[in-house]
Amino acid sequence: MIITIGGLAGTGTTTVARILSERLGIPCVSAGDVFRQMAAEKNMDLLEFSKLAEENPEIDIEIDRRQARLADENEDLILEGRLSAHFTRADLKVLLIAPFDVRAQRISVRESKDIETVKEEIRIREESEAQRYLEIHGIDVDDLDVYDIVINTSHFDADRVAEIIIKVTEVI
């Protein structure tokens, strides 16, 4: 089974994807990890690398290409990433959402950063990503039609979100 897990920063996509991977025994590939790794390789933080990616569409295209190829090469895989649902064949496409303040608080705790700093970083990053995705791929990130289910993670912890997704996999 191929499952994509998408969502904005702080919605829990990485955590939920890893829990699903463990519980279902399915490998997980994260676009965010690839993006972070590419940023680290260039000795850049995420904001700097996002700016570079705005000027170099090949960065986003390469991440998408790798995930699509992996989905084609595997029977069972969890793909975590903002655009994974758009570029891969999948049996289940999930979008995780949460209110801005909830996401900012989660990131603030995770990264031990001041909440106002995190909010500004989120705004900059999300504007950058939305612009790149529209320009490079013609994807409007506010169009949710590609997803099979949408889960508001502010109402459930990551384990419960994973349980919900597992229940859905049992009926498809």
Short mmCIF file of C-alpha atoms in Angstrom, two decimals:
data_model
loop_
_atom_site.label_atom_id
_atom_site.label_comp_id
_atom_site.label_asym_id
_atom_site.label_seq_id
_atom_site.Cartn_x
_atom_site.Cartn_y
_atom_site.Cartn_z
CA MET A 1 0.00 0.00 0.00
CA ILE A 2 1.26 3.47 -0.90
CA ILE A 3 0.19 6.21 1.54
CA THR A 4 1.01 9.91 1.25
CA ILE A 5 0.94 12.17 4.30
CA GLY A 6 0.95 15.91 3.61
CA GLY A 7 0.52 19.05 5.66
CA LEU A 8 2.05 22.32 6.73
CA ALA A 9 4.90 22.55 9.25
CA GLY A 10 3.71 21.70 12.74
CA THR A 11 0.73 19.56 11.73
CA GLY A 12 2.54 16.37 12.70
CA THR A 13 3.19 14.85 9.28
CA THR A 14 6.64 13.51 10.12
CA THR A 15 5.62 12.12 13.50
CA VAL A 16 2.47 10.48 12.13
CA ALA A 17 4.32 9.05 9.11
CA ARG A 18 6.95 7.51 11.38
CA ILE A 19 4.30 6.02 13.69
CA LEU A 20 2.47 4.57 10.69
CA SER A 21 5.71 3.17 9.34
CA GLU A 22 6.40 1.40 12.61
CA ARG A 23 2.86 0.09 13.13
CA LEU A 24 2.29 -1.03 9.55
CA GLY A 25 5.85 -2.22 8.91
CA ILE A 26 6.06 -0.02 5.84
CA PRO A 27 9.14 2.08 5.04
CA CYS A 28 8.77 5.87 5.20
CA VAL A 29 10.41 8.54 3.05
CA SER A 30 10.14 12.19 4.11
CA ALA A 31 10.45 15.07 1.65
CA GLY A 32 11.23 17.33 4.60
CA ASP A 33 14.19 15.18 5.59
CA VAL A 34 15.46 15.33 2.01
CA PHE A 35 14.98 19.11 1.95
CA ARG A 36 16.75 19.52 5.33
CA GLN A 37 19.56 17.26 4.20
CA MET A 38 20.02 19.28 1.02
CA ALA A 39 20.07 22.51 3.08
CA ALA A 40 22.66 21.05 5.46
CA GLU A 41 24.80 19.94 2.52
CA LYS A 42 24.92 23.58 1.45
CA ASN A 43 25.50 24.77 5.06
CA MET A 44 22.24 26.74 4.96
CA ASP A 45 19.30 26.99 7.35
CA LEU A 46 15.79 26.20 6.10
CA LEU A 47 14.89 29.82 5.37
CA GLU A 48 18.08 30.40 3.37
CA PHE A 49 17.61 27.16 1.48
CA SER A 50 13.96 28.02 0.80
CA LYS A 51 15.11 31.28 -0.78
CA LEU A 52 17.63 29.36 -2.88
CA ALA A 53 14.88 26.94 -3.91
CA GLU A 54 12.75 29.92 -5.03
CA GLU A 55 15.50 30.74 -7.53
CA ASN A 56 16.26 27.14 -8.43
CA PRO A 57 13.14 25.10 -9.25
CA GLU A 58 15.29 22.02 -9.81
CA ILE A 59 15.49 21.56 -6.02
CA ASP A 60 11.74 21.02 -5.66
CA ILE A 61 11.52 19.05 -8.87
CA GLU A 62 14.25 16.68 -7.69
CA ILE A 63 12.52 16.02 -4.36
CA ASP A 64 9.24 15.27 -6.16
CA ARG A 65 10.97 13.13 -8.76
CA ARG A 66 12.65 10.99 -6.10
CA GLN A 67 9.41 10.40 -4.22
CA ALA A 68 7.47 9.53 -7.38
CA ARG A 69 10.18 7.09 -8.43
CA LEU A 70 10.15 5.43 -5.01
CA ALA A 71 6.35 5.04 -5.16
CA ASP A 72 6.68 3.38 -8.57
CA GLU A 73 9.42 1.05 -7.35
CA ASN A 74 7.70 -0.10 -4.14
CA GLU A 75 4.49 -1.89 -3.30
CA ASP A 76 4.40 -0.59 0.25
CA LEU A 77 5.63 2.87 1.18
CA ILE A 78 4.68 5.91 3.20
CA LEU A 79 5.61 9.19 1.54
CA GLU A 80 5.59 12.25 3.77
CA GLY A 81 5.77 15.62 2.11
CA ARG A 82 3.85 18.73 1.23
CA LEU A 83 3.34 17.74 -2.41
CA SER A 84 3.68 13.97 -2.24
CA ALA A 85 0.00 13.44 -3.04
CA HIS A 86 0.34 15.44 -6.24
CA PHE A 87 3.20 13.47 -7.79
CA THR A 88 2.77 9.88 -6.72
CA ARG A 89 0.32 7.13 -7.31
CA ALA A 90 -1.06 6.25 -3.92
CA ASP A 91 -3.78 4.12 -2.42
CA LEU A 92 -4.48 6.72 0.26
CA LYS A 93 -3.68 10.44 0.23
CA VAL A 94 -3.91 12.12 3.65
CA LEU A 95 -3.69 15.80 4.54
CA LEU A 96 -3.04 16.85 8.13
CA ILE A 97 -4.12 20.33 9.20
CA ALA A 98 -4.00 22.38 12.41
CA PRO A 99 -4.61 26.05 13.26
CA PHE A 100 -1.66 28.42 12.79
CA ASP A 101 -1.22 29.08 16.54
CA VAL A 102 -1.22 25.37 17.36
CA ARG A 103 1.39 24.70 14.70
CA ALA A 104 3.54 27.61 15.87
CA GLN A 105 3.40 26.39 19.48
CA ARG A 106 4.43 22.88 18.48
CA ILE A 107 7.37 24.14 16.44
CA SER A 108 8.39 26.56 19.21
CA VAL A 109 8.58 23.68 21.70
CA ARG A 110 10.24 21.30 19.24
CA GLU A 111 12.92 23.78 18.21
CA SER A 112 13.24 25.64 21.54
CA LYS A 113 12.54 28.96 19.83
CA ASP A 114 10.57 32.03 20.83
CA ILE A 115 6.95 31.76 19.63
CA GLU A 116 7.01 35.10 17.77
CA THR A 117 10.19 34.11 15.93
CA VAL A 118 8.58 30.82 14.94
CA LYS A 119 5.43 32.55 13.70
CA GLU A 120 7.46 34.86 11.47
CA GLU A 121 9.55 31.95 10.15
CA ILE A 122 6.40 29.95 9.39
CA ARG A 123 4.84 32.87 7.50
CA ILE A 124 7.98 33.40 5.42
CA ARG A 125 8.43 29.69 4.70
CA GLU A 126 4.80 29.06 3.78
CA GLU A 127 4.62 32.10 1.49
CA SER A 128 7.83 30.96 -0.18
CA GLU A 129 6.56 27.40 -0.63
CA ALA A 130 3.14 28.44 -1.92
CA GLN A 131 4.75 30.73 -4.48
CA ARG A 132 7.23 28.08 -5.62
CA TYR A 133 4.60 25.34 -5.89
CA LEU A 134 2.32 27.53 -7.97
CA GLU A 135 5.11 28.78 -10.26
CA ILE A 136 6.93 25.47 -10.67
CA HIS A 137 4.08 22.96 -10.69
CA GLY A 138 0.90 25.00 -11.12
CA ILE A 139 -0.32 23.69 -7.75
CA ASP A 140 -2.53 25.81 -5.53
CA VAL A 141 -1.77 24.53 -2.03
CA ASP A 142 -5.23 25.60 -0.86
CA ASP A 143 -6.93 23.19 -3.30
CA LEU A 144 -7.54 20.01 -1.30
CA ASP A 145 -9.23 17.96 -4.05
CA VAL A 146 -6.27 15.58 -4.40
CA TYR A 147 -6.65 14.25 -0.84
CA ASP A 148 -8.81 11.30 0.26
CA ILE A 149 -9.02 12.41 3.90
CA VAL A 150 -8.20 15.54 5.90
CA ILE A 151 -7.53 15.30 9.65
CA ASN A 152 -7.31 18.25 12.05
CA THR A 153 -4.44 17.20 14.31
CA SER A 154 -5.23 19.82 16.94
CA HIS A 155 -7.98 17.45 18.13
CA PHE A 156 -5.87 14.28 18.37
CA ASP A 157 -2.36 13.31 19.42
CA ALA A 158 -0.09 11.69 16.83
CA ASP A 159 -0.86 8.14 17.96
CA ARG A 160 -4.60 8.73 17.56
CA VAL A 161 -4.11 10.29 14.11
CA ALA A 162 -2.14 7.19 13.08
CA GLU A 163 -4.96 4.99 14.42
CA ILE A 164 -7.49 6.89 12.33
CA ILE A 165 -5.39 6.44 9.20
CA ILE A 166 -4.91 2.74 9.92
CA LYS A 167 -8.69 2.33 10.26
CA VAL A 168 -9.14 3.99 6.87
CA THR A 169 -6.59 1.63 5.28
CA GLU A 170 -8.64 -1.31 6.50
CA VAL A 171 -11.62 -0.29 4.35
CA ILE A 172 -9.85 0.57 1.10
#
